XYZ file of C-alpha atoms in Angstrom:
404
model
C 133.527 127.712 192.691
C 133.828 130.106 189.760
C 130.885 130.645 187.411
C 132.737 128.639 184.758
C 133.695 125.693 187.002
C 132.079 122.324 186.358
C 131.359 119.375 188.609
C 132.305 116.860 185.916
C 133.326 117.109 182.235
C 130.208 116.367 180.214
C 130.497 118.399 177.015
C 132.971 120.667 175.241
C 130.785 122.670 172.866
C 129.102 125.589 174.620
C 125.467 126.166 173.695
C 124.273 129.075 175.830
C 125.937 129.463 179.260
C 129.534 129.898 180.450
C 128.680 127.729 183.449
C 129.541 124.254 182.168
C 127.017 122.547 184.440
C 124.142 124.870 183.540
C 125.028 124.643 179.858
C 125.011 120.843 180.025
C 121.575 120.766 181.657
C 120.333 123.132 178.945
C 121.709 120.699 176.343
C 119.953 117.911 178.270
C 116.634 119.755 177.871
C 117.273 120.452 174.197
C 118.031 116.786 173.594
C 114.761 115.730 175.200
C 112.768 118.440 173.424
C 114.173 117.325 170.067
C 111.925 114.286 170.399
C 108.732 116.333 170.526
C 109.591 119.912 169.449
C 109.946 122.601 172.107
C 113.255 124.271 171.241
C 111.692 127.720 170.780
C 110.239 128.047 174.299
C 113.451 126.642 175.830
C 115.679 129.205 174.083
C 113.248 131.994 174.946
C 113.452 131.041 178.631
C 117.245 130.682 178.517
C 117.657 134.137 176.975
C 116.447 135.682 180.254
C 118.736 133.661 182.529
C 122.030 135.099 183.758
C 124.972 132.728 183.750
C 124.995 130.249 186.667
C 122.076 132.036 188.375
C 119.904 129.219 189.679
C 117.259 131.701 190.846
C 116.875 133.034 187.282
C 116.673 129.481 185.982
C 113.918 128.520 188.426
C 111.934 131.670 187.655
C 112.053 131.335 183.877
C 111.460 127.596 183.578
C 108.808 127.804 186.267
C 107.030 130.456 184.200
C 107.361 128.262 181.090
C 105.792 125.339 182.978
C 102.905 127.581 184.035
C 102.300 128.744 180.457
C 102.545 125.216 179.111
C 100.038 123.979 181.691
C 97.611 126.723 180.600
C 98.128 125.930 176.891
C 97.570 122.209 177.550
C 94.179 122.955 179.084
C 93.295 125.407 176.282
C 94.226 122.854 173.581
C 92.084 120.101 175.069
C 90.309 119.499 171.764
C 93.555 119.242 169.785
C 95.531 116.130 170.700
C 98.758 117.002 168.854
C 99.045 120.434 170.455
C 97.909 119.241 173.877
C 100.476 116.478 174.102
C 103.293 118.822 172.995
C 102.372 121.417 175.617
C 101.943 118.719 178.266
C 105.457 117.417 177.589
C 106.779 120.993 177.641
C 105.073 121.395 181.026
C 106.638 118.141 182.238
C 110.214 118.906 181.236
C 110.050 122.597 182.209
C 109.201 121.445 185.730
C 112.014 118.906 185.446
C 114.333 121.816 184.557
C 113.271 123.743 187.659
C 114.003 120.703 189.819
C 117.588 120.472 188.565
C 118.527 123.698 190.355
C 116.135 123.571 193.324
C 117.310 122.661 196.809
C 115.437 119.474 197.852
C 114.830 121.095 201.243
C 112.819 123.919 199.626
C 108.994 123.590 199.769
C 108.844 124.162 196.008
C 110.768 120.971 195.308
C 108.045 118.445 196.150
C 105.335 120.528 194.482
C 107.336 120.815 191.265
C 107.943 117.073 191.338
C 104.212 116.406 191.596
C 103.530 118.795 188.715
C 106.155 117.101 186.541
C 104.592 113.691 187.113
C 101.050 115.000 186.520
C 102.089 116.656 183.251
C 103.795 113.466 182.086
C 100.654 111.440 182.809
C 98.588 114.002 180.880
C 100.958 113.785 177.904
C 100.801 109.990 177.860
C 96.981 110.124 177.811
C 96.956 112.522 174.872
C 99.562 110.388 173.122
C 97.555 107.225 173.874
C 100.893 105.745 174.859
C 100.866 102.241 176.425
C 102.652 103.599 179.510
C 101.543 102.909 183.087
C 103.005 104.087 186.381
C 104.295 101.182 188.472
C 105.830 100.486 191.872
C 108.505 97.785 191.982
C 108.524 96.059 195.407
C 111.896 95.997 197.102
C 112.540 95.050 200.733
C 110.160 97.151 202.847
C 109.666 99.842 200.220
C 109.140 100.185 196.483
C 110.710 101.877 193.491
C 108.622 104.164 191.216
C 108.761 103.580 187.493
C 106.925 103.323 184.208
C 106.098 100.209 182.221
C 105.700 100.443 178.472
C 103.770 97.363 177.342
C 102.692 97.182 173.713
C 100.609 93.994 173.910
C 100.727 90.378 175.112
C 102.756 89.068 172.166
C 106.221 87.608 172.765
C 108.529 90.631 172.510
C 111.979 91.656 173.696
C 112.179 94.302 176.410
C 114.619 96.962 177.560
C 115.433 97.699 181.186
C 116.474 101.357 181.318
C 118.910 102.321 184.097
C 119.569 105.992 184.775
C 122.327 107.850 186.567
C 122.847 110.680 189.012
C 120.655 113.282 187.324
C 117.818 111.173 185.949
C 114.199 110.596 186.853
C 111.829 108.040 185.348
C 110.424 110.759 183.062
C 113.912 111.223 181.588
C 114.177 107.479 181.007
C 111.108 107.644 178.768
C 112.995 110.133 176.585
C 116.159 108.004 176.624
C 114.474 104.783 175.557
C 110.711 104.557 176.142
C 109.561 106.466 173.091
C 112.091 104.759 170.801
C 111.238 101.317 172.208
C 107.562 101.939 171.435
C 108.434 102.993 167.895
C 110.585 99.894 167.344
C 108.233 97.290 168.823
C 110.034 96.691 172.151
C 108.536 96.763 175.626
C 110.392 98.759 178.258
C 110.605 99.177 182.010
C 111.979 102.459 183.368
C 112.479 102.631 187.139
C 114.109 105.052 189.562
C 116.652 103.171 191.672
C 117.561 104.416 195.180
C 119.030 107.917 194.948
C 117.345 108.643 191.626
C 114.249 110.701 190.984
C 112.304 111.421 194.177
C 113.338 108.214 195.975
C 115.530 109.988 198.585
C 112.280 111.476 199.939
C 111.332 107.848 200.723
C 114.611 107.344 202.553
C 116.153 105.490 199.587
C 119.576 106.894 198.723
C 122.392 105.808 196.440
C 124.132 102.586 197.303
C 127.238 101.103 195.738
C 125.609 97.689 195.162
C 122.758 98.207 192.700
C 122.753 94.789 191.026
C 120.152 93.416 193.439
C 117.837 96.320 192.648
C 118.234 95.927 188.890
C 117.374 92.230 189.298
C 114.247 93.237 191.240
C 113.243 95.430 188.288
C 113.733 92.502 185.890
C 111.675 90.302 188.224
C 108.862 92.833 187.968
C 109.212 92.991 184.191
C 108.667 89.241 183.873
C 105.792 89.362 186.362
C 104.047 92.039 184.301
C 104.980 90.671 180.865
C 105.570 86.892 181.098
C 105.891 86.637 177.312
C 109.156 88.624 177.350
C 111.593 86.876 174.993
C 114.861 88.718 175.706
C 116.029 91.466 178.049
C 118.499 94.214 177.198
C 119.912 96.418 179.951
C 120.694 100.006 178.912
C 122.591 102.171 181.391
C 123.521 105.840 181.085
C 125.991 107.882 183.143
C 126.098 106.304 186.632
C 123.789 103.686 185.145
C 126.803 102.572 183.150
C 128.153 101.255 186.464
C 124.840 99.901 187.784
C 124.153 98.088 184.507
C 127.704 96.691 184.519
C 127.052 95.245 187.978
C 123.810 93.709 186.726
C 125.333 92.329 183.508
C 127.956 90.539 185.619
C 125.436 88.958 188.009
C 122.039 88.475 186.306
C 122.070 85.807 183.548
C 118.685 87.004 182.268
C 120.372 90.028 180.673
C 120.834 89.006 177.032
C 122.437 92.255 175.843
C 124.123 95.188 177.547
C 124.132 98.773 176.234
C 126.082 101.410 178.163
C 126.803 105.088 177.686
C 129.431 104.706 178.975
C 130.377 101.380 180.583
C 131.950 101.777 184.039
C 133.482 98.910 185.985
C 135.313 101.020 188.607
C 133.137 103.942 189.699
C 135.496 104.933 192.510
C 138.186 105.672 189.942
C 135.719 107.780 187.935
C 134.930 109.809 191.052
C 138.609 110.133 191.861
C 139.631 111.363 188.419
C 136.590 113.143 186.995
C 134.928 115.213 189.701
C 137.723 117.749 189.781
C 136.736 121.107 191.220
C 133.845 119.735 193.287
C 136.389 117.908 195.465
C 138.491 121.031 195.896
C 135.789 123.015 197.737
C 137.072 122.866 201.335
C 134.001 124.196 203.098
C 132.144 127.242 204.425
C 135.197 129.509 204.581
C 135.858 129.301 200.842
C 132.149 129.747 200.086
C 132.129 132.906 202.225
C 135.175 134.333 200.460
C 133.809 133.535 197.006
C 130.489 135.156 197.891
C 132.309 138.359 198.792
C 134.081 138.387 195.438
C 130.957 137.499 193.475
C 132.492 134.358 192.031
C 130.135 131.719 193.414
C 128.614 129.384 190.854
C 125.090 129.375 192.284
C 123.924 126.606 189.942
C 126.785 124.287 190.898
C 126.256 124.953 194.610
C 122.585 123.960 194.379
C 123.528 120.890 192.330
C 126.010 119.789 194.981
C 123.371 120.095 197.713
C 120.993 118.002 195.620
C 123.644 115.312 195.077
C 124.282 115.196 198.837
C 120.525 114.647 199.347
C 120.614 111.797 196.839
C 123.514 110.140 198.686
C 122.021 110.797 202.118
C 125.122 112.672 203.304
C 125.745 116.091 204.825
C 127.568 117.372 201.740
C 128.801 116.222 198.363
C 132.415 115.750 199.431
C 131.232 113.285 202.100
C 129.303 111.408 199.416
C 132.379 111.129 197.236
C 134.506 109.934 200.142
C 131.919 107.249 200.887
C 132.009 106.042 197.286
C 135.803 106.000 197.298
C 135.772 103.863 200.457
C 132.924 101.461 199.634
C 132.552 101.035 195.863
C 134.158 97.876 194.540
C 135.210 97.262 190.926
C 132.865 94.969 189.022
C 134.108 91.462 188.284
C 133.862 92.002 184.523
C 135.117 88.463 183.866
C 131.541 87.338 184.589
C 130.031 89.403 181.765
C 129.150 87.131 178.844
C 126.369 88.938 176.956
C 126.875 90.898 173.697
C 127.603 94.528 174.530
C 127.282 97.926 172.851
C 129.430 100.732 174.299
C 128.733 104.403 173.493
C 131.111 107.307 174.163
C 130.945 111.006 173.304
C 134.118 113.045 172.869
C 132.892 115.748 175.268
C 133.140 113.285 178.151
C 136.075 112.732 180.491
C 139.110 110.609 179.607
C 138.566 108.143 182.474
C 135.247 107.088 180.931
C 137.005 106.413 177.628
C 139.785 104.499 179.399
C 137.309 102.188 181.109
C 135.397 101.637 177.861
C 138.606 100.654 176.064
C 139.637 98.366 178.923
C 136.277 96.577 179.001
C 136.160 96.250 175.230
C 139.599 94.640 175.214
C 138.848 92.381 178.178
C 135.510 91.129 176.865
C 136.699 90.704 173.293
C 139.726 88.718 174.469
C 137.295 86.258 176.083
C 135.222 85.952 172.913
C 132.369 88.215 174.029
C 130.926 90.279 171.161
C 131.530 94.006 171.755
C 130.611 96.941 169.512
C 131.846 100.446 170.340
C 130.645 103.725 168.892
C 132.340 107.088 169.416
C 130.274 110.223 168.781
C 131.855 113.583 167.975
C 130.905 117.252 167.785
C 130.655 116.834 164.019
C 127.896 114.281 164.667
C 126.102 116.873 166.803
C 126.457 114.290 169.535
C 129.467 115.018 171.752
C 127.654 115.576 175.066
C 127.550 113.105 177.952
C 125.318 110.120 177.108
C 124.676 111.557 173.624
C 122.102 113.927 175.109
C 122.417 116.509 172.375
C 121.454 113.995 169.678
C 119.311 111.314 171.270
C 117.785 110.330 167.947
C 121.192 109.342 166.559
C 122.065 107.342 169.684
C 118.677 105.596 169.550
C 119.168 104.747 165.874
C 122.521 103.120 166.692
C 121.078 101.215 169.664
C 118.028 99.820 167.897
C 119.965 98.943 164.737
C 122.309 96.957 166.972
C 119.517 95.324 168.976
C 117.662 94.477 165.765
C 120.515 92.227 164.645
C 120.328 90.258 167.912
C 116.676 89.962 168.803
C 114.404 91.875 166.451
C 110.949 92.783 167.683
C 107.694 91.898 165.916
C 105.839 94.824 164.309
C 104.271 97.217 166.787
C 100.489 96.985 167.167
């Protein structure tokens, strides 16, 4: 894979790196940091990273996490500064994890540090966030519950995708839900976060797991009045499955909605499916054209799917994933699309919008562009704008009482 090759089209505007995958993850970090202010340290770290060099990335963001951890301890008497450094520590470790082989000893240690830093930040923020385990079969799913109080309130079930952890889900919706008076539950499904280390890998039928998360939500917060399901990236497919099968979902938000994930894999993964194996890797290494960041990413995706390599994972999805019976979706829906994303995602959004509207289901679609500063996959480069659109829309359907 060349240093400019990408696994999947996720943005068109280049921010820092020629490697499309590394540049997208950098945009991902910038989008999260925009919620609490850490752009300066992120750009400083990125300035010392060579294009597509995962080893540079791990070194620089690892050093940033170490500095942030030190500053958090030094700022212990200053809550505002401590919580900002703690979140910088959390998401710098999250950055390291993106380009770390799960088989490396550093991986588990960095994961622990990310979770510890997040817990520290929540304490300094006095956020009503608790770590939870959602029972499922013989195991459990790690997550966070944001519970404002015991008043009747609507809640959001946040459903991530292939690159997310529960800490990311707090940035996607947890903070905004808190600010708008909604409760939220944010859980890593099999294959997400650190769940593959528990033997839980991606499956094509996630609706049963999403329903287990909603079960847990009602068990923890019986006064819940309405439930919205919000899915991003691969979560656009998982949330579509849930919206078609769980009548407790009163509203569906997706960025973007996916009813046929096999077709997305078939059309959007491009160069990742053209890597034939060790021989090509050997040749590319000799010519210096290997995209180190993409190679590490592909190994991590294989770990998440529980397969020997990423191509095997894709073949499994193509064989097993079934289109969602979208005729069973009856809840109001909000569909979000950014122009930096692939055309198959837009095609499926348009198809679902037409199909649902034809049956009398209320559908609202919003397209974000580079001019909006919001053309990256799942609106990651302008999360505040996406959150404004989502909570304006939710507020017209089931507004929340004032936050405590």
